[in-house]
């Protein structure tokens, strides 16, 4: 019975850890995107959707690259955190086995 209670309470305890990991992952993804854009276009600033001097292709390319990098880094950080928690406590840090929407 104690194990079921631990499983119910543990995801709530993991939330602050998940938030910190998510914040760090977002910062890491932003840095990776800036480095990638610099390598591809030799520009420090990526185009913004509201930049009148940039074309559709350039804006959509930057958005696609940024989204792909963000998703990959977010998944890597989430998975690493979950695996570390599971190894140290023996409990997977989410209630369901499904991913996020």
Tab-separated table of C-alpha atoms in Angstrom:
chain	number	residue	atom	x	y	z
A	1	UNK	CA	0.000	0.000	0.000
A	2	UNK	CA	2.835	2.414	0.793
A	3	UNK	CA	4.211	2.008	-2.713
A	4	UNK	CA	0.904	3.165	-4.275
A	5	UNK	CA	0.872	6.267	-2.085
A	6	UNK	CA	4.457	7.018	-3.083
A	7	UNK	CA	3.571	6.701	-6.765
A	8	UNK	CA	0.638	9.089	-6.376
A	9	UNK	CA	2.657	11.728	-4.519
A	10	UNK	CA	5.911	11.461	-6.467
A	11	UNK	CA	4.805	13.196	-9.709
A	12	UNK	CA	3.880	16.275	-7.659
A	13	UNK	CA	7.329	16.244	-6.066
A	14	UNK	CA	8.922	15.890	-9.502
A	15	UNK	CA	7.159	18.995	-10.883
A	16	UNK	CA	9.692	21.547	-9.558
A	17	UNK	CA	12.557	19.395	-10.826
A	18	UNK	CA	10.848	19.085	-14.200
A	19	UNK	CA	10.327	22.840	-14.328
A	20	UNK	CA	14.007	23.554	-13.653
A	21	UNK	CA	15.065	20.971	-16.225
A	22	UNK	CA	12.642	22.473	-18.742
A	23	UNK	CA	13.988	25.970	-18.166
A	24	UNK	CA	17.577	24.773	-18.535
A	25	UNK	CA	16.626	22.809	-21.648
A	26	UNK	CA	14.989	25.882	-23.177
A	27	UNK	CA	18.102	27.939	-22.547
A	28	UNK	CA	20.254	25.189	-24.042
A	29	UNK	CA	17.970	24.942	-27.084
A	30	UNK	CA	18.149	28.713	-27.601
A	31	UNK	CA	21.938	28.597	-27.512
A	32	UNK	CA	22.022	25.637	-29.906
A	33	UNK	CA	19.686	27.441	-32.322
A	34	UNK	CA	21.805	30.610	-32.297
A	35	UNK	CA	24.945	28.565	-33.006
A	36	UNK	CA	23.178	26.624	-35.765
A	37	UNK	CA	21.821	29.777	-37.412
A	38	UNK	CA	25.268	31.382	-37.252
A	39	UNK	CA	26.778	28.325	-38.934
A	40	UNK	CA	24.106	28.210	-41.650
A	41	UNK	CA	23.627	31.881	-42.500
A	42	UNK	CA	26.655	33.611	-40.913
A	43	UNK	CA	24.285	36.029	-39.143
A	44	UNK	CA	24.012	36.627	-35.421
A	45	UNK	CA	20.262	37.260	-35.426
A	46	UNK	CA	17.716	34.847	-36.836
A	47	UNK	CA	14.786	36.373	-38.712
A	48	UNK	CA	11.702	37.259	-36.749
A	49	UNK	CA	8.226	36.679	-38.171
A	50	UNK	CA	7.552	40.428	-38.034
A	51	UNK	CA	10.831	41.447	-39.710
A	52	UNK	CA	9.813	43.335	-42.882
A	53	UNK	CA	13.226	42.846	-44.526
A	54	UNK	CA	13.074	39.025	-44.508
A	55	UNK	CA	11.216	36.765	-46.901
A	56	UNK	CA	8.778	33.963	-46.159
A	57	UNK	CA	11.290	31.237	-46.954
A	58	UNK	CA	13.925	32.556	-44.586
A	59	UNK	CA	11.428	33.092	-41.769
A	60	UNK	CA	9.875	29.639	-42.142
A	61	UNK	CA	13.290	27.970	-42.402
A	62	UNK	CA	14.410	29.627	-39.172
A	63	UNK	CA	11.167	28.639	-37.428
A	64	UNK	CA	11.447	25.014	-38.592
A	65	UNK	CA	15.070	24.727	-37.457
A	66	UNK	CA	14.286	26.360	-34.126
A	67	UNK	CA	11.304	24.068	-33.550
A	68	UNK	CA	13.268	20.931	-34.392
A	69	UNK	CA	16.135	21.883	-32.097
A	70	UNK	CA	13.772	22.843	-29.273
A	71	UNK	CA	11.837	19.563	-29.540
A	72	UNK	CA	14.990	17.451	-29.617
A	73	UNK	CA	16.587	19.223	-26.647
A	74	UNK	CA	13.331	19.162	-24.659
A	75	UNK	CA	12.916	15.433	-25.227
A	76	UNK	CA	16.541	14.721	-24.324
A	77	UNK	CA	16.333	16.771	-21.116
A	78	UNK	CA	12.967	15.284	-20.092
A	79	UNK	CA	14.103	11.740	-20.756
A	80	UNK	CA	17.418	12.208	-18.949
A	81	UNK	CA	15.670	13.674	-15.898
A	82	UNK	CA	13.056	10.937	-15.810
A	83	UNK	CA	15.658	8.185	-16.149
A	84	UNK	CA	17.778	9.730	-13.368
A	85	UNK	CA	14.769	9.936	-11.038
A	86	UNK	CA	13.731	6.368	-11.876
A	87	UNK	CA	17.265	5.066	-11.242
A	88	UNK	CA	17.581	6.858	-7.919
A	89	UNK	CA	14.087	6.170	-6.549
A	90	UNK	CA	12.815	3.171	-8.478
A	91	UNK	CA	9.674	5.120	-9.466
A	92	UNK	CA	8.969	6.612	-12.880
A	93	UNK	CA	8.172	10.323	-12.338
A	94	UNK	CA	4.880	10.476	-14.284
A	95	UNK	CA	1.509	8.963	-13.509
A	96	UNK	CA	0.720	7.773	-17.030
A	97	UNK	CA	2.909	5.966	-19.503
A	98	UNK	CA	1.895	8.316	-22.330
A	99	UNK	CA	3.824	11.403	-23.400
A	100	UNK	CA	2.733	14.989	-23.429
A	101	UNK	CA	0.425	16.413	-26.004
